[in-house]
mmCIF file of C-alpha atoms in Angstrom:
data_model
loop_
_atom_site.group_PDB
_atom_site.id
_atom_site.type_symbol
_atom_site.label_atom_id
_atom_site.label_comp_id
_atom_site.label_asym_id
_atom_site.label_seq_id
_atom_site.Cartn_x
_atom_site.Cartn_y
_atom_site.Cartn_z
ATOM 1 C CA TRP A 189 -19.767 7.297 5.836
ATOM 2 C CA ALA A 190 -17.279 5.209 3.404
ATOM 3 C CA ASP A 191 -17.534 3.135 1.062
ATOM 4 C CA LYS A 192 -15.290 0.293 2.483
ATOM 5 C CA ILE A 193 -14.009 0.098 5.995
ATOM 6 C CA ILE A 194 -11.161 -2.554 7.495
ATOM 7 C CA ILE A 195 -11.365 -3.840 11.031
ATOM 8 C CA SER A 196 -7.496 -3.382 10.701
ATOM 9 C CA GLY A 197 -5.139 -5.733 13.874
ATOM 10 C CA SER A 198 -4.375 -4.628 17.051
ATOM 11 C CA ILE A 199 -2.289 -5.894 19.873
ATOM 12 C CA ARG A 200 -4.538 -6.460 21.733
ATOM 13 C CA SER A 201 -6.912 -10.144 22.454
ATOM 14 C CA THR A 202 -9.715 -9.958 21.776
ATOM 15 C CA TYR A 203 -11.059 -12.321 24.698
ATOM 16 C CA GLU A 204 -9.848 -9.151 27.076
ATOM 17 C CA ASP A 205 -11.465 -5.904 28.520
ATOM 18 C CA PHE A 206 -10.182 -2.933 26.991
ATOM 19 C CA HIS A 207 -11.647 0.400 26.506
ATOM 20 C CA TRP A 208 -12.611 0.920 23.367
ATOM 21 C CA LYS A 209 -13.758 -2.957 23.674
ATOM 22 C CA PRO A 210 -17.908 -1.610 23.439
ATOM 23 C CA ARG A 211 -16.701 1.452 20.378
ATOM 24 C CA LEU A 212 -16.296 -1.423 18.623
ATOM 25 C CA SER A 213 -18.611 -2.999 19.071
ATOM 26 C CA GLN A 214 -21.209 -0.985 18.188
ATOM 27 C CA ALA A 215 -19.112 0.287 15.065
ATOM 28 C CA LEU A 216 -18.893 -4.002 13.726
ATOM 29 C CA GLN A 217 -23.255 -3.709 14.123
ATOM 30 C CA LEU A 218 -23.273 -0.439 12.077
ATOM 31 C CA ILE A 219 -21.272 -1.992 9.376
ATOM 32 C CA LEU A 220 -23.799 -5.137 9.166
ATOM 33 C CA LYS A 221 -26.622 -2.853 8.976
ATOM 34 C CA SER A 222 -24.821 -0.727 6.469
ATOM 35 C CA ASN A 223 -23.895 -3.767 4.087
ATOM 36 C CA LYS A 224 -20.867 -1.798 3.651
ATOM 37 C CA PRO A 225 -17.354 -4.073 2.160
ATOM 38 C CA THR A 226 -15.411 -3.904 5.423
ATOM 39 C CA TYR A 227 -11.833 -6.173 5.395
ATOM 40 C CA ALA A 228 -11.216 -7.617 9.441
ATOM 41 C CA ILE A 229 -7.601 -8.117 9.551
ATOM 42 C CA CYS A 230 -6.304 -9.876 12.543
ATOM 43 C CA PHE A 231 -7.434 -8.438 15.593
ATOM 44 C CA GLY A 232 -9.790 -7.743 12.938
ATOM 45 C CA ALA A 233 -11.422 -11.186 12.064
ATOM 46 C CA GLN A 234 -10.752 -11.987 15.715
ATOM 47 C CA PHE A 235 -13.195 -9.719 17.057
ATOM 48 C CA VAL A 236 -15.539 -9.974 13.952
ATOM 49 C CA ALA A 237 -15.831 -13.899 15.005
ATOM 50 C CA HIS A 238 -15.698 -13.481 18.556
ATOM 51 C CA GLU A 239 -18.534 -10.538 18.582
ATOM 52 C CA LEU A 240 -21.177 -12.591 16.869
ATOM 53 C CA GLY A 241 -20.958 -15.956 18.895
ATOM 54 C CA GLY A 242 -17.574 -17.609 17.855
ATOM 55 C CA LYS A 243 -14.269 -18.581 19.137
ATOM 56 C CA VAL A 244 -10.805 -17.573 19.697
ATOM 57 C CA LYS A 245 -8.092 -18.593 22.370
ATOM 58 C CA CYS A 246 -3.968 -18.066 22.113
ATOM 59 C CA ASN A 247 -3.310 -20.527 19.686
ATOM 60 C CA PRO A 248 -2.314 -24.107 21.203
ATOM 61 C CA GLN A 249 -0.615 -24.334 17.857
ATOM 62 C CA GLY A 250 1.980 -20.999 19.088
ATOM 63 C CA THR A 251 1.901 -18.118 16.934
ATOM 64 C CA GLU A 252 2.412 -17.681 13.318
ATOM 65 C CA LEU A 253 5.371 -15.593 12.428
ATOM 66 C CA GLY A 254 6.235 -14.580 9.442
ATOM 67 C CA SER A 255 5.102 -15.814 5.131
ATOM 68 C CA VAL A 256 2.746 -18.715 6.107
ATOM 69 C CA GLN A 257 1.197 -21.103 3.576
ATOM 70 C CA ILE A 258 -2.404 -21.602 3.128
ATOM 71 C CA SER A 259 -4.605 -23.510 1.657
ATOM 72 C CA LEU A 260 -8.127 -22.003 0.060
ATOM 73 C CA THR A 261 -11.087 -24.077 1.361
ATOM 74 C CA GLU A 262 -14.172 -24.790 -1.867
ATOM 75 C CA GLN A 263 -15.507 -21.964 -1.621
ATOM 76 C CA GLY A 264 -11.796 -19.608 -1.113
ATOM 77 C CA GLN A 265 -11.321 -20.853 -4.634
ATOM 78 C CA LYS A 266 -14.570 -19.389 -5.797
ATOM 79 C CA HIS A 267 -14.756 -16.433 -3.555
ATOM 80 C CA PRO A 268 -14.185 -12.694 -5.150
ATOM 81 C CA LEU A 269 -10.862 -11.774 -3.030
ATOM 82 C CA LEU A 270 -9.323 -15.433 -3.741
ATOM 83 C CA LYS A 271 -10.471 -16.073 -6.583
ATOM 84 C CA GLY A 272 -7.168 -17.950 -8.701
ATOM 85 C CA PHE A 273 -4.992 -16.899 -4.963
ATOM 86 C CA HIS A 274 -3.422 -20.636 -6.250
ATOM 87 C CA GLN A 275 -3.577 -22.992 -2.802
ATOM 88 C CA ASN A 276 -0.637 -22.935 -0.858
ATOM 89 C CA LYS A 277 0.679 -19.075 -1.332
ATOM 90 C CA LYS A 278 1.705 -17.772 0.923
ATOM 91 C CA VAL A 279 0.526 -15.077 3.470
ATOM 92 C CA HIS A 280 1.880 -12.956 5.549
ATOM 93 C CA ALA A 281 1.331 -13.709 9.592
ATOM 94 C CA ASN A 282 2.712 -12.361 13.363
ATOM 95 C CA HIS A 283 -0.372 -13.257 15.236
ATOM 96 C CA HIS A 284 -0.223 -15.802 19.028
ATOM 97 C CA ASP A 285 -3.647 -16.361 18.606
ATOM 98 C CA ALA A 286 -6.895 -17.710 16.728
ATOM 99 C CA ILE A 287 -10.088 -18.582 15.712
ATOM 100 C CA MET A 288 -10.925 -21.630 16.930
ATOM 101 C CA LYS A 289 -14.812 -21.793 15.783
ATOM 102 C CA LEU A 290 -16.590 -19.837 13.019
ATOM 103 C CA PRO A 291 -19.551 -17.507 14.441
ATOM 104 C CA LYS A 292 -23.216 -19.554 12.825
ATOM 105 C CA GLY A 293 -24.281 -18.734 9.504
ATOM 106 C CA ALA A 294 -19.661 -17.412 8.644
ATOM 107 C CA VAL A 295 -17.998 -19.593 5.617
ATOM 108 C CA LEU A 296 -14.913 -20.993 5.731
ATOM 109 C CA LEU A 297 -12.533 -19.477 2.985
ATOM 110 C CA ALA A 298 -8.387 -21.218 3.510
ATOM 111 C CA TYR A 299 -6.577 -22.496 6.046
ATOM 112 C CA ASN A 300 -3.703 -24.197 7.630
ATOM 113 C CA ASP A 301 -2.081 -26.352 9.670
ATOM 114 C CA ASN A 302 -0.994 -24.000 12.548
ATOM 115 C CA SER A 303 -4.467 -22.159 12.335
ATOM 116 C CA LYS A 304 -7.737 -23.670 10.916
ATOM 117 C CA VAL A 305 -8.933 -19.983 10.402
ATOM 118 C CA GLN A 306 -7.569 -17.491 7.735
ATOM 119 C CA ALA A 307 -9.987 -16.585 6.045
ATOM 120 C CA PHE A 308 -13.734 -16.483 6.504
ATOM 121 C CA GLN A 309 -16.572 -14.096 4.492
ATOM 122 C CA TYR A 310 -19.485 -13.333 6.743
ATOM 123 C CA LYS A 311 -22.772 -10.997 5.324
ATOM 124 C CA ASN A 312 -20.528 -8.167 4.208
ATOM 125 C CA ILE A 313 -17.681 -9.275 6.141
ATOM 126 C CA PHE A 314 -14.366 -10.484 3.954
ATOM 127 C CA ALA A 315 -11.667 -11.821 7.551
ATOM 128 C CA SER A 316 -8.407 -12.997 7.275
ATOM 129 C CA GLN A 317 -5.692 -14.405 10.519
ATOM 130 C CA PHE A 318 -3.096 -13.181 8.122
ATOM 131 C CA HIS A 319 -2.128 -8.955 6.910
ATOM 132 C CA PRO A 320 -1.976 -8.138 3.445
ATOM 133 C CA ASN A 321 -1.070 -4.362 4.723
ATOM 134 C CA LEU A 322 1.845 -4.072 6.461
ATOM 135 C CA PRO A 323 5.172 -3.813 4.175
ATOM 136 C CA ILE A 324 7.670 -6.347 3.638
ATOM 137 C CA ASN A 325 10.343 -3.614 5.450
ATOM 138 C CA TYR A 326 7.808 -3.002 8.215
ATOM 139 C CA LEU A 327 7.811 -6.308 9.289
ATOM 140 C CA GLY A 328 11.150 -7.190 8.927
ATOM 141 C CA GLU A 329 11.669 -3.887 10.669
ATOM 142 C CA LEU A 330 9.292 -5.376 13.474
ATOM 143 C CA PHE A 331 10.487 -8.701 13.395
ATOM 144 C CA THR A 332 13.673 -7.200 14.825
ATOM 145 C CA PHE A 333 12.460 -5.711 17.557
ATOM 146 C CA TYR A 334 10.179 -7.787 18.964
ATOM 147 C CA LYS A 335 14.307 -10.691 18.655
ATOM 148 C CA LEU A 336 14.886 -10.882 22.111
ATOM 149 C CA SER A 337 11.208 -11.378 22.843
ATOM 150 C CA TYR A 338 10.765 -14.078 20.637
ATOM 151 C CA LEU A 339 13.296 -16.150 21.311
ATOM 152 C CA SER A 340 13.410 -15.794 25.782
ATOM 153 C CA ARG A 341 9.914 -16.991 24.478
ATOM 154 C CA GLY A 342 10.565 -20.014 22.454
ATOM 155 C CA ILE A 343 8.610 -18.164 19.612
ATOM 156 C CA LEU A 344 11.866 -17.993 17.748
ATOM 157 C CA ARG A 345 14.018 -21.125 18.310
ATOM 158 C CA ASP A 346 17.262 -19.040 17.241
ATOM 159 C CA GLU A 347 19.296 -16.635 14.960
ATOM 160 C CA TYR A 348 19.087 -18.616 12.279
ATOM 161 C CA HIS A 349 15.217 -18.926 12.349
ATOM 162 C CA PHE A 350 14.714 -15.823 12.451
ATOM 163 C CA GLU A 351 17.237 -14.698 9.420
ATOM 164 C CA GLN A 352 14.789 -17.930 7.817
ATOM 165 C CA ILE A 353 11.774 -15.766 8.296
ATOM 166 C CA ILE A 354 13.912 -12.584 7.204
ATOM 167 C CA GLU A 355 14.652 -13.992 4.481
ATOM 168 C CA ASP A 356 11.354 -15.856 3.492
ATOM 169 C CA LEU A 357 9.178 -12.153 4.329
ATOM 170 C CA PRO A 358 9.249 -11.930 0.646
ATOM 171 C CA ALA A 359 7.448 -14.954 -0.473
ATOM 172 C CA GLY A 360 4.423 -13.086 1.523
ATOM 173 C CA LYS A 361 4.046 -9.688 -0.615
ATOM 174 C CA SER A 362 1.400 -12.196 -2.906
ATOM 175 C CA SER A 363 -1.151 -11.297 -0.094
ATOM 176 C CA TYR A 364 -0.519 -7.807 -1.095
ATOM 177 C CA GLN A 365 -3.251 -9.147 -3.925
ATOM 178 C CA ILE A 366 -6.069 -9.745 -2.038
ATOM 179 C CA LEU A 367 -5.996 -6.310 -0.473
ATOM 180 C CA ASP A 368 -5.673 -4.524 -4.298
ATOM 181 C CA ARG A 369 -8.760 -6.706 -4.580
ATOM 182 C CA PHE A 370 -11.080 -5.266 -1.874
ATOM 183 C CA LEU A 371 -9.787 -1.574 -2.185
ATOM 184 C CA ASN A 372 -10.626 -1.328 -6.105
ATOM 185 C CA GLN A 373 -13.909 -4.209 -6.457
#
């Protein structure tokens, strides 16, 4: 059994059915019973919120992509993983779904204009909509791979918008300290 657990991102949406969803639901219950420190990232955060009675849907504000600013709530400013992570710090994002309502008992820690839930705490689970786990070069390659799709779907306005996102990726690396804190606490 692990000392710490990470529930990662996925290309899936938590409100869809997929063959491994029931096993992840069972794992979530074991995680809660174990009280092991757990970090749920992007899909992981959405899954935790959804499974515990929150609401997740395709974000009406649109896809959040690149380095985005977040703001911390008062509780977020005091949270051990976010403490000292000043207001409006940039983090890496790549998601089209959003947590619209937190489950009962969850504490909102961070938000922004695009996603009213960027991070929350539920018992032993810290969850973030953003990605503190993806290296800049990987994100650049991923965005480049999907560039034509993003352009055709209106996620990217034009080539210049794409270049701005790529150039701004280094600004989001400050979120790596959050994952480091989780792993080393």
